[in-house]
Amino acid sequence: MPRFVFITGGVVSSLGKGLASASLGSLLQARGYKVRLRKLDPYLNVDPGTMSPTQHGEVFVTDDGAETDLDLGHYERFTGVHAKKSDNVTTGKIYSDVLARERRGDYLGATIQVIPHVTNAIKEFVVSDLTDEDFVLCEIGGTVGDIESLPFLEAIRQLGNELGRDKSCFLHVTLLPYIAVADELKTKPTQHSVKELQSVGIQPDILLCRTPFDIPAEQRAKIGQFCNVRPEAVINGRDADSIYHVPLMYHQEGLDMEICRHFDLPLNEPDLTVWRTIGDAVLNPEGEVNIAVVGKYTSLLDSYKSLAEALTHGGLNNHVKVNMNWIDSEEFETAENPMLLLEDADAVLVPGGFGHRGSEGKIKAITIAREKQIPFLGICFGMQMAVLEAARNLAGMPQAGSTEFGETELPLVGLMREWSRGYEVETRSYSDDLGGTMRLGAYDCVMEDDSLAAQLYQSLSVQERHRHRYEVNINYRDELEACGLHFSGLSPDGLLPEIVERRDHPFFIAVQFHPELKSKPFDPHPLFSGFVEAAVTRSRLV
Ligand code: GLN
């Protein structure tokens, strides 16, 4: 059985619990341990797939096709361990499983209750699908004290008991607010939050206190005393300039050391060369580029989390800082001279998206990028719009549209009702539910060998993650290729366009999948590295 670290949060939300978990995962890896990270989310949606990105942030997709919380993206980016369906669960999923079992009669006439039936289902989830991991880091979403998280807290309390102290550890992330008039960091909210945890039977072993300043020794002693934690286990969680400095900072503050101490493991120095290199690269760019991201969910930047990180990684690979200019695509529809919106852009990216609103603006931005030879990367919806742009403006099909927007005379982008995944056929229909019914997860793509795509990937085939309902109709390939839009990557059966590109342009490529989901700071995604490189080249020209 691996060791379990349960990570809870208190006082307020948005304390960076996900990043703390991801950073701890990377620190334990640097000590040679095999880690797995999981997240338990207390909301009632079965998964975040149907939630608006402007409410909940990006929906992260795993290779095995789970639509998950964006924290799983942090976990992957910091540890390189690919998350699975079995790494994220919500209250909604737990309840729907319990209720399905009840309907099947699995409970043999018992009265179904939160304790033990729901808590047992949570515990089963936490310990399921593990092999030879040394550590499982299990983050509980929400804030201690929320009604929703109670069954999860009860489940991890029980697990802590069952596993024993040598196999479980409770890490609580809190906030020490700074009160200017008193010139002091205040410990009271942390004390209350720990009390709240204790009232459900959990005594935290380690406190990670988010703070704008170093915690003075006497405050640390006070927190330790009131919260029943050794002062050394009260960790300074200072704000970082970049998320990629967090592993080093938390290491310096002793987070991984305290975990090792708790489990009686060797306290040797971990090898953090990778994080030092990344940290230095973030601090010392040799230049900068401006990338315009023309999207729809620009009001909450968390809705493009992986995208922003992937662009940053592309910047690291090219030794430049990437300035992202988030532009609401509707501005392209109303602006008198939309060209001005891209005046400073060294490159243009049209990301994934849903629905008609703003789509014409995206098409307009793509026209400008194509005509003005500005490097362009289209992702998912961005590829669908790039294909519509070429069809309407170059291939003489002004009526080309997507069935996502309703009935259209010329459905260049439409709902695929059947496609293959390996040897299996997957089917969908117009009457399907919205949740969990898109083309989801990793699919193969085969590339033409003289393509920009193959050159960037340095390979003729790749597996990338998908999350979309509609597909570009392959039957229009000849017309589009005749006007310069090459279908350079296809599904292995040749039916689903995966990559399109132009050869009469310095860098114009659009993909049906989401490359940003697989980019890591220590392994930047080739499409993003190539895209930022093209932006650098352009910035030197103009
Ligand atoms: N709305 C489009 C579709 O469902 C694209 C989705 C996306 O960009 N993720 O096909």
Coordinates of C-alpha atoms and ligand atoms in Angstrom, one line a residue:
M1 CA 0.0 0.0 0.0
P2 CA 1.4 3.4 -0.9
R3 CA 1.6 6.3 1.6
F4 CA -1.3 8.8 1.3
V5 CA -1.0 12.5 1.8
F6 CA -4.5 14.1 2.1
I7 CA -4.4 17.8 1.2
T8 CA -7.2 20.0 2.5
G9 CA -7.7 23.8 2.3
G10 CA -9.0 26.3 4.9
V11 CA -9.9 30.0 5.4
V12 CA -10.5 30.9 1.8
S13 CA -10.5 29.3 -1.6
S14 CA -7.9 30.0 -4.3
L15 CA -4.9 29.3 -2.0
G16 CA -3.1 27.3 -4.7
K17 CA -3.8 24.0 -3.1
G18 CA -3.6 22.4 -6.5
L19 CA -0.2 23.9 -7.2
A20 CA 1.0 23.0 -3.7
S21 CA -0.1 19.4 -4.4
A22 CA 1.6 19.4 -7.8
S23 CA 4.8 20.9 -6.4
L24 CA 4.9 18.4 -3.5
G25 CA 4.4 15.6 -6.1
S26 CA 7.4 16.9 -8.1
L27 CA 9.6 17.2 -4.9
L28 CA 8.8 13.6 -3.9
Q29 CA 9.7 12.5 -7.4
A30 CA 13.0 14.4 -7.1
R31 CA 13.6 12.2 -4.0
G32 CA 13.1 9.1 -6.2
Y33 CA 9.6 8.2 -5.3
K34 CA 6.8 7.2 -7.6
V35 CA 3.8 9.5 -7.1
R36 CA 0.2 9.7 -8.2
L37 CA -2.1 12.7 -7.7
R38 CA -5.8 12.6 -7.2
K39 CA -8.5 15.1 -6.7
L40 CA -11.9 14.8 -4.9
D41 CA -14.3 17.5 -5.9
P42 CA -17.3 18.2 -3.7
Y43 CA -19.7 19.6 -6.3
L44 CA -22.7 17.7 -7.6
N45 CA -21.9 17.7 -11.3
V46 CA -20.9 14.2 -12.4
D47 CA -17.8 15.8 -14.0
P48 CA -16.9 19.4 -14.9
G49 CA -17.5 18.6 -18.6
T50 CA -20.8 20.5 -18.7
M51 CA -19.6 23.5 -16.6
S52 CA -19.0 26.8 -18.2
P53 CA -15.3 27.5 -18.5
T54 CA -15.9 31.1 -17.2
Q55 CA -17.3 29.6 -14.0
H56 CA -15.1 26.7 -13.3
G57 CA -12.0 27.3 -15.5
E58 CA -10.7 24.9 -18.1
V59 CA -11.9 21.4 -18.4
F60 CA -8.7 19.2 -18.5
V61 CA -8.9 16.0 -20.5
T62 CA -6.9 12.9 -19.8
D63 CA -5.6 10.3 -22.3
D64 CA -8.4 7.9 -21.3
G65 CA -11.0 10.5 -22.1
A66 CA -12.0 11.9 -18.6
E67 CA -13.1 15.5 -18.4
T68 CA -11.6 16.6 -15.2
D69 CA -10.8 19.6 -12.9
L70 CA -8.0 21.9 -14.1
D71 CA -5.8 20.9 -11.1
L72 CA -5.1 17.7 -12.9
G73 CA -3.4 19.8 -15.5
H74 CA -1.1 21.2 -12.8
Y75 CA -0.4 17.7 -11.6
E76 CA 0.6 16.6 -15.0
R77 CA 2.7 19.7 -15.8
F78 CA 4.7 19.4 -12.6
T79 CA 5.1 15.6 -12.4
G80 CA 4.8 14.4 -16.0
V81 CA 2.6 11.6 -14.7
H82 CA -0.4 11.3 -17.0
A83 CA -3.6 11.4 -15.1
K84 CA -6.4 8.9 -15.6
K85 CA -10.2 8.7 -15.1
S86 CA -9.4 7.2 -11.7
D87 CA -7.7 10.4 -10.6
N88 CA -10.7 12.7 -10.3
V89 CA -14.1 12.2 -8.8
T90 CA -17.0 14.4 -7.7
T91 CA -19.8 14.1 -5.3
G92 CA -22.1 13.8 -8.3
K93 CA -20.2 10.8 -9.6
I94 CA -20.0 9.1 -6.2
Y95 CA -23.8 9.6 -5.7
S96 CA -24.7 8.4 -9.2
D97 CA -22.6 5.3 -8.7
V98 CA -24.1 4.6 -5.2
L99 CA -27.7 5.2 -6.6
A100 CA -27.0 2.9 -9.6
R101 CA -25.9 0.2 -7.2
E102 CA -28.9 0.7 -5.1
R103 CA -31.2 0.3 -8.1
R104 CA -29.4 -2.9 -9.1
G105 CA -30.1 -4.2 -5.6
D106 CA -26.4 -4.5 -4.7
Y107 CA -27.0 -3.3 -1.1
L108 CA -29.3 -6.3 -0.3
G109 CA -32.1 -4.3 1.3
A110 CA -30.0 -2.0 3.4
T111 CA -30.9 1.6 4.1
I112 CA -28.5 3.7 2.0
Q113 CA -26.8 6.4 4.0
V114 CA -24.0 8.9 3.6
I115 CA -22.1 7.0 6.3
P116 CA -21.2 4.2 5.4
H117 CA -22.4 3.9 1.8
V118 CA -21.2 7.2 0.3
T119 CA -18.1 7.4 2.5
N120 CA -17.2 3.8 1.5
A121 CA -17.6 4.6 -2.2
I122 CA -15.2 7.6 -1.6
K123 CA -12.7 5.4 0.2
E124 CA -12.9 2.7 -2.5
F125 CA -12.1 5.4 -5.1
V126 CA -9.1 6.8 -3.2
V127 CA -7.4 3.4 -3.0
S128 CA -8.5 2.0 -6.4
D129 CA -6.4 1.5 -9.5
L130 CA -3.0 1.8 -7.8
T131 CA 0.1 -0.3 -8.6
D132 CA 3.5 0.4 -7.2
E133 CA 3.2 4.0 -6.2
D134 CA 5.1 5.2 -3.2
F135 CA 2.9 8.1 -2.6
V136 CA -0.7 9.1 -3.5
L137 CA -1.4 12.8 -3.0
C138 CA -5.1 13.3 -2.6
E139 CA -6.4 16.8 -2.8
I140 CA -9.9 17.6 -1.4
G141 CA -11.5 20.4 -3.4
G142 CA -13.3 23.3 -1.6
T143 CA -12.7 24.8 1.8
V144 CA -13.0 23.1 5.1
G145 CA -16.3 24.1 6.7
D146 CA -18.3 23.8 3.4
I147 CA -21.3 21.5 3.8
E148 CA -20.4 19.8 0.5
S149 CA -17.0 18.5 1.6
L150 CA -18.2 16.8 4.8
P151 CA -18.5 13.2 3.3
F152 CA -15.0 13.5 1.8
L153 CA -13.5 14.7 5.1
E154 CA -15.2 11.9 6.9
A155 CA -13.9 9.4 4.3
I156 CA -10.3 10.6 4.6
R157 CA -10.6 10.6 8.4
Q158 CA -11.6 7.0 8.3
L159 CA -8.9 6.2 5.8
G160 CA -6.3 7.9 8.0
N161 CA -7.4 5.6 10.9
E162 CA -7.4 2.4 8.8
L163 CA -4.1 3.1 7.1
G164 CA -2.4 4.2 10.2
R165 CA 0.0 7.1 10.8
D166 CA 2.8 5.5 9.0
K167 CA 0.8 5.4 5.8
S168 CA -1.2 8.6 6.0
C169 CA -0.5 12.3 6.5
F170 CA -2.8 15.3 6.6
L171 CA -1.6 18.5 5.0
H172 CA -3.7 21.6 5.5
V173 CA -3.2 24.7 3.4
T174 CA -4.4 27.9 5.1
L175 CA -4.0 31.7 4.8
L176 CA -2.2 34.1 7.1
P177 CA -3.7 37.5 6.2
Y178 CA -1.5 40.6 6.7
I179 CA -3.2 43.4 8.6
A180 CA -1.5 46.6 7.8
V181 CA -2.6 48.7 10.8
A182 CA -1.3 46.1 13.2
D183 CA 1.7 45.3 10.8
E184 CA 1.1 41.7 11.6
L185 CA 0.3 38.4 10.0
K186 CA -2.8 37.1 11.7
T187 CA -3.0 33.5 12.8
K188 CA -6.6 33.4 14.0
P189 CA -8.2 32.3 10.8
T190 CA -5.8 29.4 10.6
Q191 CA -6.5 28.5 14.2
H192 CA -10.3 28.5 13.4
S193 CA -9.8 26.5 10.2
V194 CA -7.8 23.8 12.1
K195 CA -10.5 23.7 14.8
E196 CA -13.0 23.1 12.0
L197 CA -10.9 20.2 10.8
Q198 CA -10.4 18.8 14.3
S199 CA -14.2 19.0 14.8
V200 CA -14.6 16.4 12.1
G201 CA -11.9 14.3 13.7
I202 CA -8.8 15.3 11.6
Q203 CA -5.7 16.5 13.2
P204 CA -3.4 18.1 10.5
D205 CA 0.2 16.9 10.6
I206 CA 1.6 19.8 8.5
L207 CA 0.3 23.3 7.9
L208 CA 1.2 25.1 4.7
C209 CA 0.4 28.7 5.5
R210 CA 0.1 31.0 2.5
T211 CA 1.5 34.3 3.4
P212 CA 2.8 37.5 1.7
F213 CA 5.8 37.6 4.2
D214 CA 8.0 35.1 6.1
I215 CA 6.3 33.9 9.2
P216 CA 8.1 35.3 12.2
A217 CA 9.3 32.6 14.7
E218 CA 7.0 33.7 17.4
Q219 CA 3.9 33.5 15.1
R220 CA 5.1 30.1 13.9
A221 CA 5.4 28.9 17.5
K222 CA 1.9 30.3 18.3
I223 CA 0.3 28.5 15.3
G224 CA 2.1 25.3 16.3
Q225 CA 0.8 25.6 19.9
F226 CA -2.8 26.5 19.1
C227 CA -3.1 24.0 16.2
N228 CA -1.3 21.1 17.9
V229 CA 1.4 20.9 15.2
R230 CA 5.2 21.0 15.6
P231 CA 6.5 24.5 14.8
E232 CA 8.8 23.1 12.0
A233 CA 5.7 21.6 10.5
V234 CA 4.3 25.1 10.0
I235 CA 5.5 25.8 6.5
N236 CA 6.0 29.3 5.0
G237 CA 4.0 29.3 1.8
R238 CA 5.2 32.6 0.3
D239 CA 3.7 34.0 -2.9
A240 CA 5.9 33.1 -5.9
D241 CA 6.7 35.3 -9.0
S242 CA 6.1 32.3 -11.2
I243 CA 4.3 29.0 -10.5
Y244 CA 7.5 27.2 -11.7
H245 CA 9.4 28.6 -8.7
V246 CA 6.9 27.0 -6.2
P247 CA 8.6 23.6 -6.0
L248 CA 12.0 25.1 -5.1
M249 CA 10.4 27.6 -2.7
Y250 CA 8.4 24.9 -0.9
H251 CA 11.5 22.7 -0.8
Q252 CA 13.5 25.6 0.8
E253 CA 10.8 26.0 3.4
G254 CA 11.0 22.3 4.2
L255 CA 7.7 20.9 2.9
D256 CA 9.0 17.7 1.4
M257 CA 11.4 17.3 4.4
E258 CA 8.4 17.4 6.8
I259 CA 6.6 14.8 4.7
C260 CA 9.7 12.5 4.8
R261 CA 10.1 13.1 8.6
H262 CA 6.4 12.2 9.1
F263 CA 6.9 8.9 7.2
D264 CA 10.3 8.3 8.7
L265 CA 12.0 8.4 5.3
P266 CA 15.6 9.5 4.6
L267 CA 16.2 13.2 4.7
N268 CA 18.8 13.4 1.9
E269 CA 18.9 16.4 -0.5
P270 CA 16.7 15.8 -3.6
D271 CA 17.9 16.4 -7.1
L272 CA 16.2 19.6 -8.2
T273 CA 18.3 20.5 -11.2
V274 CA 15.3 20.5 -13.6
W275 CA 13.4 23.0 -11.5
R276 CA 16.5 25.2 -11.1
T277 CA 16.9 25.2 -14.9
I278 CA 13.3 26.1 -15.4
G279 CA 13.3 28.7 -12.6
D280 CA 16.4 30.4 -14.2
A281 CA 14.8 30.3 -17.7
V282 CA 11.6 32.0 -16.3
L283 CA 13.7 34.7 -14.6
N284 CA 16.1 35.4 -17.5
P285 CA 14.4 35.6 -20.9
E286 CA 16.5 37.0 -23.7
G287 CA 13.6 38.8 -25.3
E288 CA 9.8 38.9 -25.5
V289 CA 7.0 38.3 -28.0
N290 CA 3.4 39.3 -28.1
I291 CA 0.8 36.7 -28.9
A292 CA -2.8 37.6 -29.4
V293 CA -5.2 34.9 -28.2
V294 CA -8.6 35.5 -29.9
G295 CA -11.1 33.6 -27.8
K296 CA -14.4 33.8 -26.1
Y297 CA -13.8 33.0 -22.4
T298 CA -11.3 35.9 -21.9
S299 CA -13.1 37.1 -18.7
L300 CA -11.6 34.2 -16.6
L301 CA -8.1 33.4 -17.6
D302 CA -8.4 30.0 -15.8
S303 CA -10.6 28.9 -18.7
Y304 CA -7.4 28.8 -20.9
K305 CA -5.1 27.6 -18.2
S306 CA -3.2 24.8 -20.1
L307 CA -3.0 27.1 -23.2
A308 CA -1.4 29.9 -21.2
E309 CA 1.1 27.4 -19.7
A310 CA 1.9 25.8 -23.0
L311 CA 2.6 29.2 -24.5
T312 CA 4.9 29.9 -21.6
H313 CA 6.7 26.6 -22.2
G314 CA 7.1 27.5 -25.8
G315 CA 8.7 30.7 -24.6
L316 CA 11.0 28.9 -22.3
N317 CA 12.2 26.7 -25.2
N318 CA 12.9 29.9 -27.2
H319 CA 14.4 31.9 -24.3
V320 CA 11.7 34.5 -24.6
K321 CA 8.9 35.8 -22.4
V322 CA 5.5 35.4 -24.0
N323 CA 3.1 38.3 -23.5
M324 CA -0.4 37.0 -24.0
N325 CA -3.0 39.5 -25.2
W326 CA -6.4 38.0 -24.6
I327 CA -8.9 39.5 -27.1
D328 CA -12.6 38.8 -27.1
S329 CA -13.3 37.6 -30.6
E330 CA -16.5 39.7 -30.7
E331 CA -14.3 42.8 -30.8
F332 CA -13.3 41.7 -34.4
E333 CA -17.0 41.8 -35.3
T334 CA -17.6 45.3 -34.1
A335 CA -14.3 47.1 -34.6
E336 CA -14.1 49.6 -37.4
N337 CA -10.7 48.5 -38.4
P338 CA -10.1 45.0 -36.9
M339 CA -6.6 45.0 -38.3
L340 CA -5.6 47.4 -35.5
L341 CA -6.5 44.8 -32.9
L342 CA -3.6 42.7 -34.2
E343 CA -1.2 45.6 -34.7
D344 CA 1.3 44.5 -32.0
A345 CA 0.8 40.8 -32.5
D346 CA 3.8 38.7 -33.4
A347 CA 1.4 35.7 -33.7
V348 CA -2.3 34.9 -33.4
L349 CA -3.8 31.9 -31.7
V350 CA -7.5 30.9 -31.9
P351 CA -8.2 28.4 -29.2
G352 CA -10.9 25.9 -28.5
G353 CA -14.5 27.1 -28.0
F354 CA -18.1 26.4 -28.2
G355 CA -21.1 28.0 -29.8
H356 CA -21.9 30.6 -32.5
R357 CA -21.3 33.7 -30.5
G358 CA -17.9 35.3 -31.5
S359 CA -17.2 32.8 -34.2
E360 CA -17.4 35.3 -37.0
G361 CA -14.8 37.4 -35.1
K362 CA -12.5 34.4 -35.0
I363 CA -12.8 33.9 -38.7
K364 CA -12.0 37.6 -39.2
A365 CA -8.9 37.3 -37.1
I366 CA -7.8 34.2 -39.1
T367 CA -8.3 36.1 -42.4
I368 CA -6.0 38.9 -41.1
A369 CA -3.4 36.4 -39.9
R370 CA -3.5 34.6 -43.2
E371 CA -3.3 37.7 -45.4
K372 CA -0.8 39.6 -43.3
Q373 CA 1.4 36.5 -42.9
I374 CA 1.2 36.6 -39.1
P375 CA 2.1 33.2 -37.6
F376 CA -1.2 31.4 -36.7
L377 CA -2.1 28.4 -34.6
G378 CA -5.7 27.2 -34.4
I379 CA -6.8 24.7 -31.8
C380 CA -10.0 22.6 -32.1
F381 CA -12.7 25.2 -32.7
G382 CA -9.8 27.4 -34.0
M383 CA -9.1 24.7 -36.7
Q384 CA -12.8 24.5 -37.6
M385 CA -12.9 28.2 -38.0
A386 CA -9.7 28.2 -40.1
V387 CA -11.3 25.7 -42.4
L388 CA -14.5 27.8 -42.7
E389 CA -12.3 30.9 -43.4
A390 CA -10.6 29.2 -46.3
A391 CA -13.8 27.7 -47.7
R392 CA -15.6 31.0 -47.6
N393 CA -12.9 33.4 -48.6
L394 CA -10.8 31.3 -51.0
A395 CA -12.6 28.2 -52.2
G396 CA -15.8 29.9 -53.3
M397 CA -18.1 28.5 -50.7
P398 CA -19.5 31.6 -48.9
Q399 CA -22.3 29.6 -47.4
A400 CA -20.0 27.1 -45.6
G401 CA -20.9 26.7 -41.9
S402 CA -20.9 24.4 -38.9
T403 CA -23.9 22.4 -37.8
E404 CA -22.9 23.5 -34.3
F405 CA -24.6 26.8 -35.2
G406 CA -27.8 25.3 -36.4
E407 CA -28.9 24.2 -39.8
T408 CA -26.5 25.2 -42.6
E409 CA -26.6 25.0 -46.4
L410 CA -23.1 23.7 -46.6
P411 CA -22.1 21.8 -43.5
L412 CA -18.3 21.9 -43.8
V413 CA -18.1 21.2 -40.1
G414 CA -20.7 18.7 -38.8
L415 CA -21.6 16.2 -36.2
M416 CA -19.8 12.8 -36.9
R417 CA -22.1 10.0 -36.0
E418 CA -19.6 7.2 -36.2
W419 CA -15.9 7.0 -36.0
S420 CA -13.3 4.4 -35.0
R421 CA -10.9 4.3 -32.1
G422 CA -8.4 1.5 -32.7
Y423 CA -10.7 -1.5 -33.5
E424 CA -13.7 0.0 -31.8
V425 CA -16.5 2.0 -33.4
E426 CA -17.9 4.9 -31.4
T427 CA -21.3 6.3 -32.2
R428 CA -23.2 9.5 -31.4
S429 CA -26.5 11.0 -32.3
Y430 CA -28.2 14.4 -32.2
S431 CA -30.3 13.4 -29.2
D432 CA -27.3 12.3 -27.0
D433 CA -26.9 13.9 -23.6
L434 CA -24.4 16.8 -23.5
G435 CA -22.3 15.3 -20.7
G436 CA -19.4 12.9 -21.6
T437 CA -20.5 12.4 -25.2
M438 CA -17.8 14.3 -27.2
R439 CA -14.9 12.7 -28.9
L440 CA -12.7 12.6 -25.8
G441 CA -9.2 11.6 -25.0
A442 CA -6.2 10.4 -26.9
Y443 CA -6.5 9.5 -30.6
D444 CA -3.9 8.7 -33.2
C445 CA -3.0 11.2 -36.0
V446 CA -0.9 10.3 -39.0
M447 CA 1.0 13.1 -40.8
E448 CA 2.3 13.6 -44.3
D449 CA 6.0 13.4 -44.3
D450 CA 6.7 16.7 -46.0
S451 CA 4.4 18.6 -43.7
L452 CA 5.2 21.4 -41.2
A453 CA 3.4 19.2 -38.6
A454 CA 5.7 16.3 -39.2
Q455 CA 8.7 18.6 -39.1
L456 CA 7.7 20.1 -35.8
Y457 CA 6.8 16.7 -34.2
Q458 CA 9.9 15.1 -35.7
S459 CA 7.6 12.1 -36.3
L460 CA 4.9 10.9 -38.7
S461 CA 2.4 9.9 -36.1
V462 CA 1.3 11.2 -32.8
Q463 CA -1.3 10.7 -30.1
E464 CA -3.1 13.8 -29.0
R465 CA -6.1 14.6 -26.8
H466 CA -9.5 15.6 -28.1
R467 CA -12.6 17.2 -26.8
H468 CA -15.1 18.2 -29.4
R469 CA -18.4 17.1 -30.9
Y470 CA -18.0 18.3 -34.5
E471 CA -15.5 17.4 -37.2
V472 CA -14.3 18.9 -40.4
N473 CA -15.9 17.1 -43.3
I474 CA -13.2 15.3 -45.2
N475 CA -15.3 15.3 -48.4
Y476 CA -14.2 18.9 -49.0
R477 CA -10.5 18.1 -48.9
D478 CA -9.8 18.6 -52.6
E479 CA -11.5 22.0 -52.9
L480 CA -9.7 23.3 -49.8
E481 CA -6.3 21.9 -50.8
A482 CA -6.8 23.5 -54.2
C483 CA -6.8 26.8 -52.4
G484 CA -3.7 26.1 -50.3
L485 CA -5.1 24.6 -47.1
H486 CA -3.4 21.2 -46.8
F487 CA -4.9 18.4 -44.8
S488 CA -1.5 17.3 -43.4
G489 CA -2.7 15.1 -40.5
L490 CA -5.6 12.6 -40.5
S491 CA -7.0 9.9 -38.3
P492 CA -5.4 6.5 -39.2
D493 CA -8.5 5.5 -41.2
G494 CA -8.2 8.7 -43.2
L495 CA -11.7 10.0 -42.3
L496 CA -11.1 12.6 -39.7
P497 CA -9.0 15.7 -40.5
E498 CA -6.7 16.3 -37.6
I499 CA -4.2 18.9 -38.9
V500 CA -4.5 21.5 -41.6
E501 CA -1.7 23.9 -42.7
R502 CA -0.7 26.4 -45.4
R503 CA 2.6 26.3 -47.3
D504 CA 2.3 29.9 -48.7
H505 CA 2.6 31.3 -45.2
P506 CA 5.5 31.4 -42.7
F507 CA 3.6 29.5 -40.1
F508 CA -0.1 28.6 -40.4
I509 CA -1.2 25.4 -38.7
A510 CA -4.5 24.3 -37.1
V511 CA -5.2 21.1 -35.2
Q512 CA -8.4 19.4 -34.2
F513 CA -6.9 18.3 -30.9
H514 CA -5.7 20.1 -27.8
P515 CA -1.8 20.0 -27.9
E516 CA -1.7 22.4 -24.9
L517 CA -2.9 19.6 -22.6
K518 CA 0.3 17.6 -23.0
S519 CA 2.9 20.5 -22.7
K520 CA 5.2 20.5 -19.7
P521 CA 7.8 23.1 -18.6
F522 CA 10.5 20.4 -18.8
D523 CA 9.1 19.1 -22.1
P524 CA 7.5 22.0 -24.1
H525 CA 5.1 20.9 -26.8
P526 CA 6.6 21.0 -30.3
L527 CA 3.7 22.9 -31.8
F528 CA 4.0 25.6 -29.2
S529 CA 7.8 25.7 -29.4
G530 CA 7.5 26.1 -33.2
F531 CA 4.7 28.7 -32.9
V532 CA 6.6 30.8 -30.5
E533 CA 9.7 30.5 -32.7
A534 CA 7.7 31.8 -35.6
A535 CA 6.6 34.7 -33.5
V536 CA 10.2 35.4 -32.5
T537 CA 11.2 35.4 -36.2
R538 CA 8.3 37.8 -37.1
S539 CA 9.1 40.1 -34.1
R540 CA 12.6 40.5 -35.5
L541 CA 11.3 41.3 -39.0
V542 CA 8.8 44.0 -38.2
Ligands
GLN1 N1 -17.3 23.4 -30.4 C1 -16.5 22.6 -31.2 C2 -16.9 21.1 -31.2 O1 -17.6 20.7 -30.3 C3 -15.0 22.7 -30.8 C4 -14.8 22.2 -29.4 C5 -13.5 22.7 -28.8 O2 -12.9 23.7 -29.3 N2 -13.0 22.1 -27.8 O3 -16.6 20.4 -32.1

